[in-house]
Amino acid sequence: MSTDERRPADPAQVLAHDDLMGRALMVRAENVHKSFGHLRVLRGIDLAVRPGEVSVVIGPSGSGKSTFLRCVNHLEKINAGRIWVDGELIGYRERGGKLHELREKEVAAQRRSIGMVFQRFNLFPHMTVLENVMEAPCRVRREPKSAVRERAAALLERVGLADKLDSYPGHLSGGQQQRVAIARALAMQPKLMLFDEPTSALDPELVGEVLDVMKDLARSGMTMVVVTHEIGFAREVGDSLIFMDGGVVVESGPPREVLAEPKHERTRSFLAKVL
Amino acid sequence: MTSEVSVERARPEAIKAVPVRHPGRWVAVGVLGVLVAMFIHFLVTNEHFEWSFVLSDQVMFSQPVLEGLRGTILLTVLSMLIGVGLGIVLAVMRLSPNPLLSTAAFGYTWFFRAMPRLVLAVLFGNFGILWSRLSLGLPFDHEIGALFGLHNFEARIYSVRAVDLLSGFVAGMLALALSEAAYMAEIVRAGIQSVDVGQSEAAEALGLTRGQTLRRIVLPQAMRVIVPPTGNETIAMVKDTSLVAYTPVTWELFFQLQAISHRTFDVFPVLVAACLWYLILCSVLMVIQYYVERYFSRGYGARKGRPAPLVEPTGPGGVIHEH
């Protein structure tokens, strides 16, 4: 894949180049709106992520970036617009010009191919590290335990925790817990990984080890949408940078361009504060 | 490790300070010691206790009392099993987004918490007055039959005389179990609500269904909060089984002990025997509770390891003190 092909797709062009179901895109969001009561959190988000691409979403807190990420795997229901993942409409089925809500089981099935990593890790504290990673493949996909154990151990080795298989999450550092959480998501062999501020709850000296795992994952070709404050990560591995503020995408483009020459005043003032 | 670069300094003498004296503690120990000695002296010397009679096979170990003990244990186990099972169902209903289910669970809890167990025990013993027979089959079969002009229409698969089913043991057990379910529902609800929402979000993001999330992720964690009050409830239940004497159920510890005192006119030794049996039962339950609590607190607390040592200890004393 040449670097040119990995360039972020301009949503308008994408609509012209890809079919209406959004095929050939891993994630396609179209005019997504979301409100909590009277609070309008998302006010028309468009996004296109190609397979293998790393999209980094930045923006001030309260800009709606985490909410948008949670909409992608239907943890939040959107009020308007559409989101497709790998050509599949998320949360609904369109039939006869009408939207039908998906059943709980169908939503669960869609989530199986979307991994998610949370700011607060959310590991299951009553299970060991290995059990945390094995839970979903064993329970959801009903794979044989021995095969899952092997894969889980390999994943934990990949994130540098081969010696912690039988530890409980409460006995690990924040950085170690977040690496377990990444391995847990990868155990379902997802097509897409969502990261919701994965390093924001970590002590500064532990941020690096988590970012290293994420960089490794990005280089292996995983499609990722990363909400973060780590501008360096965006510059190093991001294929596109999306700056959100006030529930809209203010500016997006290749990270180096956006970071070097932000076109909008709001982007400029935000970057001035975080860089 | 930083020890290699920092300058090693001679270790000063260990602190040997005079500890703070606690004269108040010694006074308290003295007072308590005297009180305990007085109590033991009273137990041993007061002949109204009739210890040899209490501990003989005429009271504590008499055949009817041992039978009654078995009845009490069985009543406790069965009513707690039903109570906990139904309590979990009610708690899940109460937290359900379906308003009908949550209202039904609320109504159940409202009614059974308002009823004294003694009243329930008597009430359940008298249900034979309401129905002569209990049947399993199509509900409202007579009414449906009448709609179609059939007067003797019956759609019942199985029926039993109410007195046979709902008298004595089953009635008393149901009274206790249904009352217990109301209390357990509140305890389980508190437990479920104590689990961080991030846990179910993480489970659902992995593709677990809501049922799997509840069974595998939420309930096991809720158990930490649920077990201690459930231990309380079980111990209370051991003692509340004595209420079914009013249902009436005679296969129960306290009734059998009282029967002895009615026969022998020896009131006090029999009460002492009752105290002893209830003490023994509850002590056993407390031991069981300890182990159950320990099981469900795995992964928590600093007992097995402190929160995340960033640098693995490298042996006794670490590097710093070694030379």
Coordinates of C-alpha atoms in Angstrom, one line a residue:
Chain A
M1 CA 0.0 0.0 0.0
S2 CA 1.5 3.3 -1.0
T3 CA 1.3 6.3 1.3
D4 CA -0.9 8.0 -1.1
E5 CA -3.6 5.3 -0.9
R6 CA -3.5 5.5 2.9
R7 CA -4.3 9.2 2.7
P8 CA -7.5 10.0 4.5
A9 CA -10.5 10.1 2.2
D10 CA -12.3 13.3 1.7
P11 CA -15.9 12.4 2.7
A12 CA -17.4 14.1 -0.3
Q13 CA -15.1 12.2 -2.6
V14 CA -15.7 9.0 -0.8
L15 CA -19.4 9.3 -1.5
A16 CA -18.6 9.7 -5.1
H17 CA -16.2 6.7 -5.2
D18 CA -17.8 4.2 -2.9
D19 CA -21.2 2.7 -3.3
L20 CA -24.1 3.9 -1.2
M21 CA -23.7 1.2 1.4
G22 CA -20.3 2.7 2.2
R23 CA -18.4 -0.4 1.1
A24 CA -14.6 -0.2 0.8
L25 CA -14.7 2.0 3.9
M26 CA -14.3 0.5 7.3
V27 CA -16.2 3.3 9.1
R28 CA -18.5 5.8 7.4
A29 CA -20.5 8.3 9.5
E30 CA -22.9 10.5 7.8
N31 CA -24.4 13.6 9.5
V32 CA -24.5 12.0 12.9
H33 CA -26.5 13.9 15.6
K34 CA -26.8 13.0 19.3
S35 CA -28.4 14.8 22.2
F36 CA -28.6 14.1 25.9
G37 CA -31.9 15.7 26.7
H38 CA -31.5 19.4 25.6
L39 CA -27.8 19.1 25.4
R40 CA -26.8 18.7 21.7
V41 CA -23.5 16.8 21.9
L42 CA -23.0 15.9 18.2
R43 CA -24.3 18.2 15.5
G44 CA -23.6 16.6 12.2
I45 CA -20.5 14.5 12.2
D46 CA -19.1 13.0 8.9
L47 CA -16.3 10.6 9.0
A48 CA -14.6 8.1 6.6
V49 CA -12.0 5.6 7.7
R50 CA -10.5 3.2 5.2
P51 CA -9.4 -0.3 6.1
G52 CA -5.9 -0.2 7.7
E53 CA -6.2 3.5 8.4
V54 CA -5.5 5.2 11.8
S55 CA -7.8 8.1 12.5
V56 CA -7.0 10.2 15.5
V57 CA -9.7 12.4 16.9
I58 CA -8.6 15.4 19.1
G59 CA -10.5 18.3 20.6
P60 CA -11.2 20.0 23.9
S61 CA -13.2 18.1 26.5
G62 CA -16.9 18.3 25.9
S63 CA -16.4 18.5 22.2
G64 CA -18.3 15.2 21.7
K65 CA -15.3 13.1 20.6
S66 CA -15.9 10.3 23.1
T67 CA -19.6 10.3 22.5
F68 CA -19.0 9.9 18.8
L69 CA -16.7 6.9 19.4
R70 CA -19.4 5.3 21.6
C71 CA -21.9 5.8 18.9
V72 CA -19.8 3.8 16.5
N73 CA -20.4 0.6 18.5
H74 CA -23.9 1.6 19.5
L75 CA -23.1 2.1 23.2
E76 CA -25.0 5.4 22.5
K77 CA -28.0 5.6 20.2
I78 CA -27.7 8.3 17.7
N79 CA -30.7 10.6 17.1
A80 CA -30.1 11.3 13.4
G81 CA -27.7 10.3 10.6
R82 CA -26.2 7.0 9.8
I83 CA -23.1 5.0 10.8
W84 CA -21.7 2.1 8.8
V85 CA -19.0 -0.2 9.9
D86 CA -17.6 -2.4 7.1
G87 CA -20.7 -1.6 5.0
E88 CA -23.1 -2.7 7.8
L89 CA -25.5 -0.1 9.2
I90 CA -24.9 0.1 13.0
G91 CA -27.9 -0.4 15.3
Y92 CA -30.6 -0.5 12.6
R93 CA -31.9 -2.2 9.5
E94 CA -33.2 -0.3 6.6
R95 CA -36.2 -2.0 5.1
G96 CA -38.9 -0.4 2.8
G97 CA -37.5 3.0 3.5
K98 CA -38.0 2.6 7.2
L99 CA -35.4 2.1 10.0
H100 CA -36.0 -0.9 12.2
E101 CA -34.1 -1.2 15.5
L102 CA -31.9 -4.3 15.7
R103 CA -32.6 -6.8 18.3
E104 CA -30.2 -7.0 21.3
K105 CA -28.6 -10.2 19.9
E106 CA -28.0 -8.5 16.5
V107 CA -26.4 -5.5 18.1
A108 CA -24.2 -7.8 20.2
A109 CA -23.2 -9.6 16.9
Q110 CA -22.2 -6.2 15.3
R111 CA -20.1 -5.4 18.4
R112 CA -18.1 -8.6 18.1
S113 CA -16.1 -7.3 15.2
I114 CA -15.5 -3.9 16.9
G115 CA -13.0 -3.8 19.7
M116 CA -13.1 -1.0 22.3
V117 CA -10.6 0.2 24.8
F118 CA -11.8 2.5 27.6
Q119 CA -10.2 5.4 29.4
R120 CA -10.7 3.6 32.8
F121 CA -9.7 0.1 31.4
N122 CA -12.9 -1.6 32.7
L123 CA -11.2 -4.9 33.2
F124 CA -13.2 -7.5 35.0
P125 CA -11.7 -7.4 38.5
H126 CA -13.0 -10.9 39.6
M127 CA -11.2 -12.6 36.8
T128 CA -7.5 -13.1 36.2
V129 CA -5.7 -11.4 33.3
L130 CA -6.0 -14.6 31.2
E131 CA -9.7 -15.1 32.1
N132 CA -10.3 -11.5 31.1
V133 CA -8.9 -12.1 27.7
M134 CA -10.6 -15.5 27.2
E135 CA -14.0 -14.5 28.4
A136 CA -15.5 -13.1 25.1
P137 CA -14.1 -15.7 22.7
C138 CA -15.2 -18.5 25.0
R139 CA -18.7 -17.1 25.9
V140 CA -19.6 -15.2 22.8
R141 CA -18.0 -17.2 20.0
R142 CA -18.1 -20.5 21.9
E143 CA -14.6 -21.3 20.7
P144 CA -12.8 -24.3 22.3
K145 CA -11.0 -23.3 25.5
S146 CA -7.6 -24.7 24.6
A147 CA -7.4 -22.8 21.3
V148 CA -8.6 -19.6 23.0
R149 CA -6.1 -20.0 25.8
E150 CA -3.2 -20.3 23.3
R151 CA -4.3 -17.2 21.4
A152 CA -4.9 -15.3 24.6
A153 CA -1.4 -16.2 26.0
A154 CA 0.1 -15.1 22.6
L155 CA -1.7 -11.8 22.7
L156 CA -0.6 -11.1 26.3
E157 CA 2.9 -11.9 25.3
R158 CA 2.6 -9.5 22.4
V159 CA 1.6 -6.7 24.8
G160 CA 4.5 -7.6 27.1
L161 CA 2.6 -9.3 29.9
A162 CA 3.5 -13.0 29.4
D163 CA 4.4 -13.2 33.2
K164 CA 1.0 -11.8 34.4
L165 CA -1.4 -14.4 33.1
D166 CA -2.6 -15.4 36.5
S167 CA -2.6 -12.0 38.2
Y168 CA -5.8 -10.1 39.0
P169 CA -6.2 -6.7 37.4
G170 CA -6.2 -5.0 40.8
H171 CA -2.6 -6.1 41.3
L172 CA -1.4 -4.5 38.0
S173 CA -0.3 -0.9 37.3
G174 CA -2.5 1.3 35.1
G175 CA -0.3 0.8 32.1
Q176 CA -0.4 -3.0 32.5
Q177 CA -4.2 -3.0 32.9
Q178 CA -4.6 -1.0 29.8
R179 CA -2.4 -3.4 27.8
V180 CA -4.6 -6.3 29.1
A181 CA -7.6 -4.3 28.0
I182 CA -6.1 -4.0 24.5
A183 CA -5.3 -7.8 24.4
R184 CA -8.9 -8.5 25.6
A185 CA -10.4 -6.5 22.7
L186 CA -8.0 -8.1 20.2
A187 CA -8.9 -11.6 21.3
M188 CA -12.2 -11.2 19.4
Q189 CA -10.2 -10.6 16.3
P190 CA -11.9 -7.3 15.5
K191 CA -11.9 -5.5 12.1
L192 CA -11.9 -2.2 13.9
M193 CA -10.5 -0.9 17.2
L194 CA -11.9 2.1 19.0
F195 CA -9.7 3.8 21.7
D196 CA -11.4 6.2 24.0
E197 CA -8.7 8.3 25.6
P198 CA -6.7 5.2 26.4
T199 CA -3.8 7.0 28.2
S200 CA -5.8 9.8 30.0
A201 CA -6.1 7.9 33.3
L202 CA -2.4 6.8 33.4
D203 CA 0.5 8.2 35.3
P204 CA 2.8 10.1 32.9
E205 CA 5.6 7.5 33.0
L206 CA 3.1 4.7 32.0
V207 CA 1.7 6.4 28.9
G208 CA 4.6 5.3 26.7
E209 CA 4.2 1.5 27.2
V210 CA 0.5 1.8 26.1
L211 CA 1.3 4.0 23.1
D212 CA 4.0 1.5 22.0
V213 CA 1.4 -1.3 21.9
M214 CA -0.9 0.9 20.0
K215 CA 1.8 1.9 17.5
D216 CA 2.7 -1.7 17.0
L217 CA -1.0 -2.5 16.3
A218 CA -1.3 0.4 13.8
R219 CA 1.8 -0.9 11.9
S220 CA 0.3 -4.3 11.7
G221 CA -2.5 -2.9 9.6
M222 CA -5.3 -2.6 12.2
T223 CA -8.0 0.0 11.4
M224 CA -8.2 2.3 14.4
V225 CA -10.1 5.3 15.6
V226 CA -8.3 6.9 18.5
V227 CA -9.6 9.6 20.7
T228 CA -6.6 11.0 22.5
H229 CA -4.7 14.0 23.7
E230 CA -1.4 12.5 22.6
I231 CA -0.5 14.8 19.6
G232 CA 2.8 13.0 19.2
F233 CA 1.0 9.7 18.6
A234 CA -1.2 11.4 16.0
R235 CA 1.8 12.8 14.2
E236 CA 3.7 9.5 14.3
V237 CA 1.1 6.9 13.3
G238 CA -2.0 8.8 12.3
D239 CA -3.2 8.7 8.7
S240 CA -5.7 11.4 9.4
L241 CA -6.3 13.9 12.2
I242 CA -9.8 15.1 13.0
F243 CA -10.3 18.1 15.2
M244 CA -13.7 18.3 16.8
D245 CA -15.2 21.2 18.8
G246 CA -18.7 21.9 19.8
G247 CA -20.1 18.7 18.3
V248 CA -18.8 19.3 14.8
V249 CA -15.7 18.4 12.9
V250 CA -13.8 21.7 12.6
E251 CA -10.9 20.4 10.5
S252 CA -9.5 17.2 9.3
G253 CA -6.6 16.1 7.1
P254 CA -3.2 14.4 7.2
P255 CA -1.8 15.0 10.8
R256 CA 1.4 16.7 9.7
E257 CA -0.6 19.3 7.6
V258 CA -3.2 19.9 10.2
L259 CA -0.6 20.2 13.0
A260 CA 1.8 22.4 10.9
E261 CA -0.8 24.7 9.2
P262 CA -4.2 24.6 10.9
K263 CA -6.7 26.4 8.7
H264 CA -9.1 27.3 11.4
E265 CA -8.7 29.7 14.2
R266 CA -10.2 27.2 16.8
T267 CA -7.8 24.5 15.7
R268 CA -4.9 26.9 16.1
S269 CA -5.9 28.0 19.5
F270 CA -6.4 24.4 20.7
L271 CA -3.1 23.3 19.3
A272 CA -1.4 26.3 20.9
K273 CA -2.6 25.0 24.3
V274 CA -1.7 21.4 24.0
L275 CA 1.5 21.4 22.0
Chain B
M1 CA 17.6 0.8 40.6
T2 CA 19.0 4.0 42.0
S3 CA 21.1 2.3 44.7
E4 CA 24.0 1.8 42.5
V5 CA 24.4 5.6 41.9
S6 CA 23.4 6.9 45.4
V7 CA 26.1 7.0 48.0
E8 CA 25.7 4.1 50.5
R9 CA 25.5 5.4 54.0
A10 CA 26.0 3.6 57.3
R11 CA 22.7 2.4 58.7
P12 CA 22.0 4.1 62.0
E13 CA 21.0 2.2 65.2
A14 CA 17.4 0.9 65.1
I15 CA 15.0 2.9 67.1
K16 CA 14.3 1.5 70.6
A17 CA 11.8 4.0 72.1
V18 CA 9.8 3.6 75.3
P19 CA 6.3 2.7 74.2
V20 CA 3.3 4.8 75.3
R21 CA 1.6 3.2 78.4
H22 CA -2.1 2.5 78.3
P23 CA -3.3 2.3 81.9
G24 CA -7.0 2.6 80.8
R25 CA -6.7 -0.7 78.9
W26 CA -5.5 -2.5 81.9
V27 CA -8.4 -1.2 84.0
A28 CA -10.8 -2.3 81.3
V29 CA -9.2 -5.8 81.1
G30 CA -9.6 -6.0 84.9
V31 CA -13.2 -5.0 85.0
L32 CA -14.1 -7.3 82.1
G33 CA -12.2 -10.2 83.7
V34 CA -14.2 -9.9 86.9
L35 CA -17.5 -9.7 85.0
V36 CA -16.7 -12.8 83.0
A37 CA -15.6 -14.7 86.1
M38 CA -18.9 -13.7 87.8
F39 CA -20.9 -14.9 84.9
I40 CA -19.1 -18.3 84.7
H41 CA -19.5 -18.7 88.5
F42 CA -23.2 -18.0 88.1
L43 CA -23.5 -20.5 85.2
V44 CA -21.7 -23.2 87.1
T45 CA -23.1 -22.8 90.6
N46 CA -26.8 -21.9 90.0
E47 CA -28.5 -25.3 90.2
H48 CA -31.6 -24.1 88.3
F49 CA -29.6 -24.6 85.1
E50 CA -29.5 -28.3 85.6
W51 CA -26.7 -28.7 83.1
S52 CA -26.6 -32.5 83.2
F53 CA -30.3 -32.5 82.3
V54 CA -29.9 -29.9 79.6
L55 CA -27.0 -31.8 77.9
S56 CA -28.6 -35.2 78.3
D57 CA -30.6 -37.2 75.8
Q58 CA -33.7 -36.1 77.6
V59 CA -33.4 -32.5 76.3
M60 CA -30.7 -31.4 73.8
F61 CA -30.1 -34.8 72.4
S62 CA -33.6 -36.3 72.7
Q63 CA -35.0 -37.9 69.6
P64 CA -37.8 -35.4 69.0
V65 CA -35.4 -32.4 69.5
L66 CA -32.9 -33.8 67.0
E67 CA -35.7 -34.4 64.6
G68 CA -36.8 -30.8 65.2
L69 CA -33.3 -29.6 64.6
R70 CA -33.3 -31.3 61.2
G71 CA -36.6 -29.7 60.4
T72 CA -35.2 -26.3 61.3
I73 CA -32.1 -26.8 59.2
L74 CA -34.2 -28.0 56.2
L75 CA -36.7 -25.1 56.6
T76 CA -33.8 -22.6 56.7
V77 CA -32.0 -24.1 53.7
L78 CA -35.1 -24.4 51.5
S79 CA -36.6 -21.0 52.4
M80 CA -33.3 -19.3 51.8
L81 CA -32.7 -21.1 48.5
I82 CA -36.2 -20.0 47.2
G83 CA -35.8 -16.6 48.8
V84 CA -32.4 -15.9 47.2
G85 CA -33.5 -17.3 43.8
L86 CA -36.7 -15.4 43.7
G87 CA -35.0 -12.3 45.2
I88 CA -32.5 -12.3 42.2
V89 CA -35.4 -12.6 39.7
L90 CA -37.3 -9.7 41.5
A91 CA -34.2 -7.5 41.6
V92 CA -33.6 -8.0 37.9
M93 CA -37.3 -7.3 37.2
R94 CA -37.1 -4.2 39.4
L95 CA -34.1 -2.9 37.4
S96 CA -35.7 -3.8 34.0
P97 CA -36.5 -1.0 31.6
N98 CA -39.9 -2.6 31.2
P99 CA -42.2 -0.6 33.5
L100 CA -44.7 -3.5 34.0
L101 CA -41.9 -5.8 35.3
S102 CA -40.4 -3.2 37.6
T103 CA -43.8 -2.2 39.0
A104 CA -44.7 -5.9 39.6
A105 CA -41.5 -6.4 41.5
F106 CA -42.0 -3.2 43.5
G107 CA -45.6 -4.4 44.4
Y108 CA -44.3 -7.8 45.6
T109 CA -41.6 -6.2 47.7
W110 CA -44.1 -3.7 49.1
F111 CA -46.6 -6.3 50.2
F112 CA -44.2 -8.9 51.7
R113 CA -42.1 -6.4 53.5
A114 CA -45.2 -5.0 55.1
M115 CA -46.4 -8.4 56.4
P116 CA -44.9 -9.7 59.7
R117 CA -43.6 -13.2 59.3
L118 CA -45.7 -14.4 62.1
V119 CA -48.9 -13.2 60.3
L120 CA -47.7 -14.8 57.1
A121 CA -47.0 -18.1 58.8
V122 CA -50.6 -18.2 60.2
L123 CA -52.1 -17.0 57.0
F124 CA -50.4 -19.6 54.8
G125 CA -51.6 -22.3 57.2
N126 CA -55.2 -21.2 56.6
F127 CA -55.2 -21.0 52.8
G128 CA -57.3 -24.2 52.8
I129 CA -60.2 -21.9 53.6
L130 CA -59.8 -20.0 50.2
W131 CA -59.4 -23.0 48.0
S132 CA -60.5 -26.6 48.4
R133 CA -58.4 -27.8 45.5
L134 CA -55.4 -26.3 43.7
S135 CA -55.2 -27.1 40.0
L136 CA -52.8 -26.7 37.1
G137 CA -54.3 -25.9 33.7
L138 CA -55.9 -23.2 31.6
P139 CA -56.7 -20.2 33.7
F140 CA -60.4 -19.0 33.7
D141 CA -61.5 -22.3 32.1
H142 CA -65.0 -22.1 33.7
E143 CA -65.5 -18.5 32.5
I144 CA -64.2 -19.3 29.0
G145 CA -66.4 -22.4 28.8
A146 CA -69.4 -20.3 29.9
L147 CA -68.7 -17.8 27.0
F148 CA -69.1 -20.7 24.6
G149 CA -72.2 -22.1 26.4
L150 CA -70.4 -25.0 27.9
H151 CA -71.2 -25.3 31.6
N152 CA -69.0 -28.1 32.7
F153 CA -65.9 -27.1 30.7
E154 CA -62.8 -27.9 32.6
A155 CA -59.2 -27.7 31.3
R156 CA -57.1 -28.9 34.3
I157 CA -54.2 -31.2 33.9
Y158 CA -53.4 -31.8 37.6
S159 CA -55.2 -31.0 40.8
V160 CA -54.5 -31.6 44.4
R161 CA -56.4 -31.0 47.7
A162 CA -55.2 -27.6 49.1
V163 CA -54.9 -29.0 52.6
D164 CA -52.6 -31.8 51.4
L165 CA -50.2 -29.4 49.7
L166 CA -50.6 -26.2 51.7
S167 CA -50.6 -27.4 55.2
G168 CA -47.9 -27.8 57.7
F169 CA -44.3 -27.8 56.3
V170 CA -44.9 -26.5 52.8
A171 CA -47.1 -23.7 53.9
G172 CA -44.7 -22.6 56.7
M173 CA -41.7 -22.9 54.3
L174 CA -43.5 -20.8 51.6
A175 CA -44.4 -18.2 54.1
L176 CA -40.8 -17.8 55.1
A177 CA -39.4 -18.1 51.6
L178 CA -41.8 -15.5 50.0
S179 CA -41.2 -13.1 52.7
E180 CA -37.4 -13.6 52.4
A181 CA -37.5 -13.0 48.7
A182 CA -38.8 -9.5 49.3
Y183 CA -35.8 -8.6 51.5
M184 CA -33.3 -10.5 49.2
A185 CA -34.7 -8.5 46.2
E186 CA -33.6 -5.3 47.9
I187 CA -30.2 -6.7 48.8
V188 CA -29.5 -8.0 45.3
R189 CA -30.7 -4.7 43.8
A190 CA -28.2 -2.8 46.0
G191 CA -25.5 -5.3 44.9
I192 CA -26.2 -4.9 41.2
Q193 CA -26.3 -1.1 41.5
S194 CA -22.9 -1.1 43.3
V195 CA -21.2 -2.5 40.2
D196 CA -19.6 0.2 38.0
V197 CA -21.5 0.8 34.8
G198 CA -18.2 0.6 32.9
Q199 CA -18.2 -3.2 33.6
S200 CA -21.4 -3.8 31.7
E201 CA -20.3 -1.4 28.9
A202 CA -17.0 -3.3 28.5
A203 CA -18.9 -6.6 28.5
E204 CA -21.4 -5.4 25.9
A205 CA -18.7 -3.8 23.8
L206 CA -17.1 -7.3 23.6
G207 CA -20.4 -8.7 22.2
L208 CA -21.8 -10.3 25.4
T209 CA -25.6 -10.3 25.6
R210 CA -27.3 -8.6 28.5
G211 CA -28.0 -12.0 30.1
Q212 CA -24.4 -13.1 29.8
T213 CA -23.3 -9.7 31.1
L214 CA -25.5 -10.1 34.2
R215 CA -24.5 -13.7 34.9
R216 CA -20.8 -13.6 34.1
I217 CA -19.8 -10.0 34.9
V218 CA -22.3 -8.1 37.1
L219 CA -23.6 -10.7 39.5
P220 CA -20.2 -12.1 40.5
Q221 CA -19.1 -8.6 41.4
A222 CA -22.3 -7.8 43.1
M223 CA -21.9 -10.8 45.3
R224 CA -19.2 -9.0 47.3
V225 CA -22.0 -6.6 48.4
I226 CA -24.7 -9.2 48.5
V227 CA -23.1 -11.9 50.7
P228 CA -22.7 -10.1 54.1
P229 CA -26.3 -9.0 54.4
T230 CA -27.4 -12.5 53.0
G231 CA -25.4 -14.0 55.9
N232 CA -27.5 -11.8 58.2
E233 CA -30.7 -12.9 56.6
T234 CA -29.7 -16.6 56.8
I235 CA -29.0 -16.3 60.5
A236 CA -32.2 -14.4 61.1
M237 CA -34.0 -17.2 59.1
V238 CA -32.6 -19.9 61.5
K239 CA -34.4 -18.1 64.3
D240 CA -37.5 -17.2 62.3
T241 CA -38.2 -20.9 61.6
S242 CA -39.6 -21.0 65.1
L243 CA -42.5 -18.9 63.8
V244 CA -43.9 -21.8 61.8
A245 CA -45.1 -23.4 65.0
Y246 CA -48.1 -21.1 64.4
T247 CA -48.8 -22.5 60.9
P248 CA -48.7 -25.0 62.5
V249 CA -45.6 -27.0 61.9
T250 CA -44.3 -29.2 64.7
W251 CA -41.2 -30.5 62.8
E252 CA -39.1 -27.6 64.2
L253 CA -36.6 -27.2 67.0
F254 CA -38.2 -24.7 69.3
F255 CA -41.6 -26.5 69.3
Q256 CA -40.0 -29.8 70.2
L257 CA -38.1 -28.2 73.0
Q258 CA -41.2 -26.5 74.4
A259 CA -43.0 -29.8 74.2
I260 CA -40.4 -31.1 76.7
S261 CA -40.9 -28.2 79.1
H262 CA -44.7 -28.7 78.9
R263 CA -44.3 -32.3 79.8
T264 CA -41.7 -32.0 82.5
F265 CA -42.5 -28.5 83.8
D266 CA -38.8 -27.8 83.7
V267 CA -38.9 -24.5 81.9
F268 CA -35.4 -23.0 82.3
P269 CA -33.1 -25.9 81.2
V270 CA -35.2 -26.2 78.0
L271 CA -34.7 -22.5 77.2
V272 CA -31.0 -22.9 77.8
A273 CA -31.0 -25.9 75.4
A274 CA -32.7 -23.8 72.8
C275 CA -30.1 -21.0 73.2
L276 CA -27.3 -23.5 72.9
W277 CA -28.7 -25.1 69.7
Y278 CA -29.3 -21.7 68.0
L279 CA -25.8 -20.6 69.0
I280 CA -24.3 -23.7 67.5
L281 CA -26.3 -23.4 64.2
C282 CA -25.4 -19.7 63.8
S283 CA -21.7 -20.3 64.6
V284 CA -21.6 -22.8 61.8
L285 CA -23.3 -20.4 59.5
M286 CA -20.8 -17.7 60.3
V287 CA -17.9 -20.0 59.4
I288 CA -19.6 -20.8 56.1
Q289 CA -20.1 -17.1 55.4
Y290 CA -16.5 -16.3 56.0
Y291 CA -15.4 -18.7 53.3
V292 CA -18.1 -17.6 50.9
E293 CA -17.0 -13.9 51.4
R294 CA -13.4 -14.9 50.8
Y295 CA -14.3 -16.6 47.6
F296 CA -16.2 -13.6 46.2
S297 CA -13.6 -11.1 47.2
R298 CA -10.9 -12.7 45.0
G299 CA -9.1 -10.1 42.9
Y300 CA -9.8 -7.3 45.5
G301 CA -7.9 -5.9 48.4
A302 CA -4.3 -5.7 49.2
R303 CA -4.0 -9.0 51.1
K304 CA -2.4 -10.9 48.3
G305 CA -0.4 -8.1 46.8
R306 CA -0.2 -4.4 47.1
P307 CA -1.5 -2.2 44.3
A308 CA 1.0 -2.7 41.5
P309 CA 4.6 -2.6 42.6
L310 CA 6.2 -0.7 39.8
V311 CA 9.6 -2.2 40.5
E312 CA 9.6 -5.9 41.3
P313 CA 11.2 -6.5 44.7
T314 CA 14.6 -8.2 44.1
G315 CA 14.8 -10.3 47.2
P316 CA 14.7 -9.9 50.9
G317 CA 15.6 -6.3 51.8
G318 CA 16.0 -5.3 48.2
V319 CA 19.3 -4.2 46.7
I320 CA 19.8 -1.2 48.9
H321 CA 20.9 -2.9 52.1
E322 CA 23.0 -5.5 50.4
H323 CA 26.7 -5.3 50.1

